[in-house]
Amino acid sequence: MPEGDTVHRAARRLDAALTGRVLTRCDVRVPQHATVDLSGETVEGTEAFGKHLVTRTATTSIHSHLKMEGVWHVYRRGDRWRRPAFEARIVLEAGDVQAVGFALGQLDLVPRGEEGTLIDYLGPDPLRDEFDRDEALARLTADPGRPIGLALLDQRVIAGLGNDYRNETLFLRGVLPETPVGETDAAAALDLAVRLIRANRDRNERTTTGDTRRDKRLWVAHRDRKPCRRCGTPIRRGLLGEDALSERITWYCPSCQR
C-alpha cells in the first residue's frame, strides 16, 4: 500500500529519469487536462511531499497522488508496459525514456506557483530534510481527546504515515488505536513512527520487525486472527474513523495493547 516511503522512492525514480530532459511527448488521459501539452518543456525535478508527488517544468506543476492503486513506472521507449494501457493517466516521454502514471487516484496540472493550493495543508514530512519534529508534535497533541489512531493517520498532522505505520507504531508502543492522545506518550509514538518510516525509506519491502521475509515483516498489520509474535494471542481487526466514509482497518493485539 503506498505510504510516504513508497512515494519518496517513486519521486527519486522520476527525478533520475526525467530531470534535465526535454519532454518530447505529453499525453494526459484525464478529461480536465486532456488538452494540456507540455512537449518542448524541460523537466526541472520531482519531489515527494508526504503521499503527494510534484513534477515541475518551467510553467507547470504536475501533482499526483497514488491513493490505493496508483503507481509510476519508468520505461525505455518501446518497452512493454507492465500495467494495462487503459489504466494510464499520464505519459511523459523524454527521448528514449517514458514515465507512465497508472491508476493515479488524483492528477492535477496547475501553473507553477499554485501547487501550494494542493499540498500546503500537509503536516511535516519525516522523510524531507526540513522535517520539523516540534511542529509535528504540536499538531499531534493539539486535540488531547482525539484517538491516537486517528491523529497519526491525519496527513495534516504528519505527512506520509499510512495505515501500516499507524498500526505497527501503536503495537510497539502497547497502545490501542482508540486511546485518546492525551492518555499516551505522544512524543514517543511520534518518534517511533518517524524511525520506522525512515528505516524503510530505501527498502522495496517494508518491514517493522527487522525481518525481511514476506511472512515475517510486520507485527500486526494484515495479520488478523494470526498469533501475536510476542504473546501468541490472536490479532484482532477493527475499524476506526471520524465517520463511516473515513474508517480504516485497525489491527491490534488485545493482550499487548492496553
C-alpha positions as a printed Julia matrix, in Angstrom:
258×3 Matrix{Float64}:
   0.0     0.0     0.0
   1.55    3.36   -0.98
   2.73    5.3     2.06
   5.32    8.03    2.32
   8.3     5.7     1.88
   6.84    4.28   -1.35
   6.11    7.76   -2.7
   9.57    9.11   -1.9
  11.14    6.2    -3.78
   8.86    6.95   -6.74
   9.97   10.58   -6.64
  13.61    9.57   -6.79
  12.97    7.3    -9.79
  11.1    10.02  -11.67
  13.7    12.62  -10.77
  16.55   10.43  -12.02
  14.7     9.57  -15.24
  13.34   12.97  -16.27
  15.17   15.87  -14.64
  17.02   18.0   -17.17
  15.34   16.29  -20.13
  13.08   17.95  -22.68
   9.63   16.41  -22.96
   9.02   15.06  -26.45
   5.53   13.77  -25.63
   2.94   14.66  -23.02
  -0.24   12.57  -23.1
  -2.65   13.4   -20.26
  -5.54   10.97  -20.1
  -7.92   12.64  -17.69
 -10.71   14.81  -19.13
  -9.99   18.06  -17.28
  -6.38   18.17  -18.51
  -6.6    16.24  -21.78
  -5.71   19.28  -23.9
  -2.55   20.14  -21.93
   0.66   19.5   -23.87
   3.99   20.21  -22.18
   6.09   18.96  -25.11
   9.18   21.09  -25.56
   9.44   21.96  -21.88
  12.32   20.81  -19.69
  11.6    18.84  -16.55
  13.1    20.65  -13.57
  12.61   17.95  -10.96
  10.27   15.73   -8.96
   9.68   15.86   -5.2
   7.55   13.98   -2.7
   5.53   15.7    -0.01
   4.04   13.01    2.21
   1.99   10.84   -0.15
   1.97   13.5    -2.89
   4.26   13.78   -5.92
   5.06   17.02   -7.73
   6.92   17.06  -11.07
   7.77   20.54  -12.34
   8.51   22.19  -15.65
   9.12   25.92  -16.09
   5.39   26.61  -16.46
   3.55   23.74  -14.8
   3.42   21.59  -11.68
   2.18   18.04  -12.25
   0.66   16.85   -8.99
  -0.28   13.23   -8.41
  -1.49   11.11   -5.52
  -1.28    7.33   -5.78
  -4.2     6.63   -3.39
  -4.61    2.84   -3.09
  -3.82    1.52   -6.57
  -1.64    4.12   -8.27
   1.95    3.68   -9.4
   4.52    5.4   -11.59
   6.64    3.25  -13.91
   9.72    4.27  -15.89
  10.4     2.52  -19.21
  12.61    2.76  -22.23
  10.57    3.81  -25.24
   9.21    0.69  -26.92
   9.3    -1.45  -23.78
   6.14   -3.38  -22.94
   4.16   -1.76  -20.14
   3.63   -3.86  -17.03
   0.16   -2.42  -16.46
  -2.72   -2.25  -19.0
  -2.88    0.84  -21.19
  -6.41    1.71  -20.03
  -5.0     2.38  -16.54
  -2.53    5.01  -17.81
  -3.47    8.51  -16.66
  -0.42   10.36  -17.97
   2.54    9.56  -20.22
   5.63   11.77  -20.12
   8.22   10.95  -22.76
  11.68   12.48  -22.99
  13.74   11.0   -25.79
  14.07    7.29  -25.09
  12.56    7.48  -21.58
   8.89    7.08  -20.71
   7.33    7.8   -17.32
   3.78    6.47  -17.03
   1.39    7.13  -14.16
  -1.08    4.24  -13.83
  -4.37    4.28  -11.88
  -3.43    7.53  -10.14
  -6.02    8.44   -7.55
  -5.52   12.14   -8.23
  -3.85   14.02  -11.07
  -3.7    17.81  -11.34
  -1.77   20.1   -13.66
  -1.54   23.63  -12.28
   0.56   26.69  -13.09
   3.87   26.92  -11.26
   3.33   28.78   -8.06
  -0.12   27.3    -7.48
   0.88   23.84   -6.27
   0.55   25.09   -2.71
  -3.22   25.01   -3.11
  -2.88   21.21   -3.27
  -0.25   20.46   -0.63
   0.06   23.38    1.81
  -2.34   21.73    4.26
   0.07   18.85    4.86
   1.85   18.41    8.16
   5.63   17.92    8.44
   7.04   15.07    6.39
   9.62   12.95    8.29
  11.31   11.93    5.02
  12.09   15.51    3.99
  15.25   17.26    5.15
  13.3    20.13    6.68
  11.15   17.89    8.91
  10.05   19.91   11.95
   9.61   17.49   14.85
   8.32   20.18   17.22
   5.63   21.24   14.76
   4.6    17.64   14.19
   4.31   17.05   17.94
   2.29   20.24   18.39
  -0.15   19.1    15.73
  -0.33   15.59   17.17
  -1.2    16.84   20.66
  -3.47   19.73   19.63
  -6.6    17.71   20.47
  -5.87   15.57   23.57
  -9.25   13.82   23.34
  -8.76   12.58   19.8
  -7.94    8.87   19.38
  -4.21    8.43   18.77
  -5.04    6.08   15.89
  -6.82    8.9    14.06
  -4.23   11.57   14.83
  -1.31    9.52   13.49
  -3.15    8.89   10.23
  -4.13   12.53    9.68
  -1.98   13.97    6.88
  -2.47   17.45    8.35
  -0.58   16.21   11.41
   2.23   14.11    9.88
   2.5    13.76    6.11
   3.31   10.31    4.77
   2.26    8.0     7.58
  -0.3     5.44    6.44
  -2.24    2.57    7.93
   0.66    0.13    8.23
   2.82    2.58   10.14
  -0.1     3.66   12.33
  -0.88    0.09   13.41
   2.72   -1.02   13.79
   3.66    2.05   15.84
   0.75    1.56   18.24
   1.52   -2.13   18.7
   5.15   -1.39   19.53
   4.05    1.33   21.97
   1.5    -1.02   23.58
  -1.38    1.39   22.92
  -4.84    0.68   21.48
  -5.82    2.84   18.49
  -8.86    4.24   20.32
  -6.79    5.62   23.22
  -7.03    9.44   23.49
  -3.83   11.26   22.56
  -3.74   12.89   25.98
  -3.53    9.48   27.67
  -0.49    8.39   25.66
   3.16    9.33   25.43
   2.55   11.12   22.13
   6.17   12.21   21.75
   7.37    8.61   22.0
   4.76    7.47   19.46
   5.79   10.22   17.05
   9.5     9.45   17.39
   8.91    5.74   16.83
   6.74    6.31   13.76
   9.44    8.57   12.33
  12.14    5.96   12.96
  10.06    3.23   11.32
   9.3     5.14    8.13
  12.87    6.42    7.83
  14.22    2.9     8.24
  12.17    1.84    5.21
  12.99    4.83    3.01
  15.28    2.79    0.76
  13.62   -0.64    1.07
  11.26   -2.03   -1.55
   9.83   -4.46    1.03
   8.61   -2.61    4.12
   9.49   -4.18    7.47
   8.92   -3.1    11.06
  10.16   -6.31   12.69
  13.61   -6.17   11.14
  12.89   -9.42    9.27
  12.52   -9.03    5.51
  10.93  -12.44    4.86
   7.45  -11.99    3.37
   5.5   -13.53    6.27
   7.7   -12.01    8.98
   7.88   -8.31    8.07
   5.04   -6.86   10.17
   3.9    -7.23   13.78
   0.13   -6.85   13.47
  -0.86   -5.19   10.2
  -2.77   -7.56    7.86
  -2.44  -10.37   10.43
  -5.97  -10.67   11.86
  -6.59  -13.97   13.68
  -2.91  -14.9    13.45
  -0.94  -15.29   16.7
   0.78  -12.23   18.13
   4.51  -12.52   17.57
   5.1   -11.58   21.22
   2.43  -13.35   23.26
   0.55  -15.68   20.9
  -2.86  -14.03   21.39
  -4.83  -13.87   18.1
  -4.54  -10.49   16.43
  -7.84   -8.66   16.16
  -9.16   -6.46   13.39
 -11.34   -3.39   13.86
 -12.4    -0.13   12.21
 -11.61    3.43   13.22
 -12.53    6.69   11.55
 -14.06   10.12   12.02
 -17.12    8.8    10.17
 -18.19    5.8     8.06
 -16.51    7.19    4.93
 -13.13    7.67    6.6
 -12.98    4.39    8.51
  -9.78    2.43    8.1
  -8.85   -1.03    9.34
  -7.0    -1.38   12.62
  -5.03   -4.43   13.69
  -4.02   -4.91   17.31
  -3.14   -7.42   20.0
  -5.69   -7.24   22.83
  -3.06   -8.52   25.29
  -0.03   -6.42   24.35
  -2.0    -3.2    23.73
  -3.98   -1.57   26.54
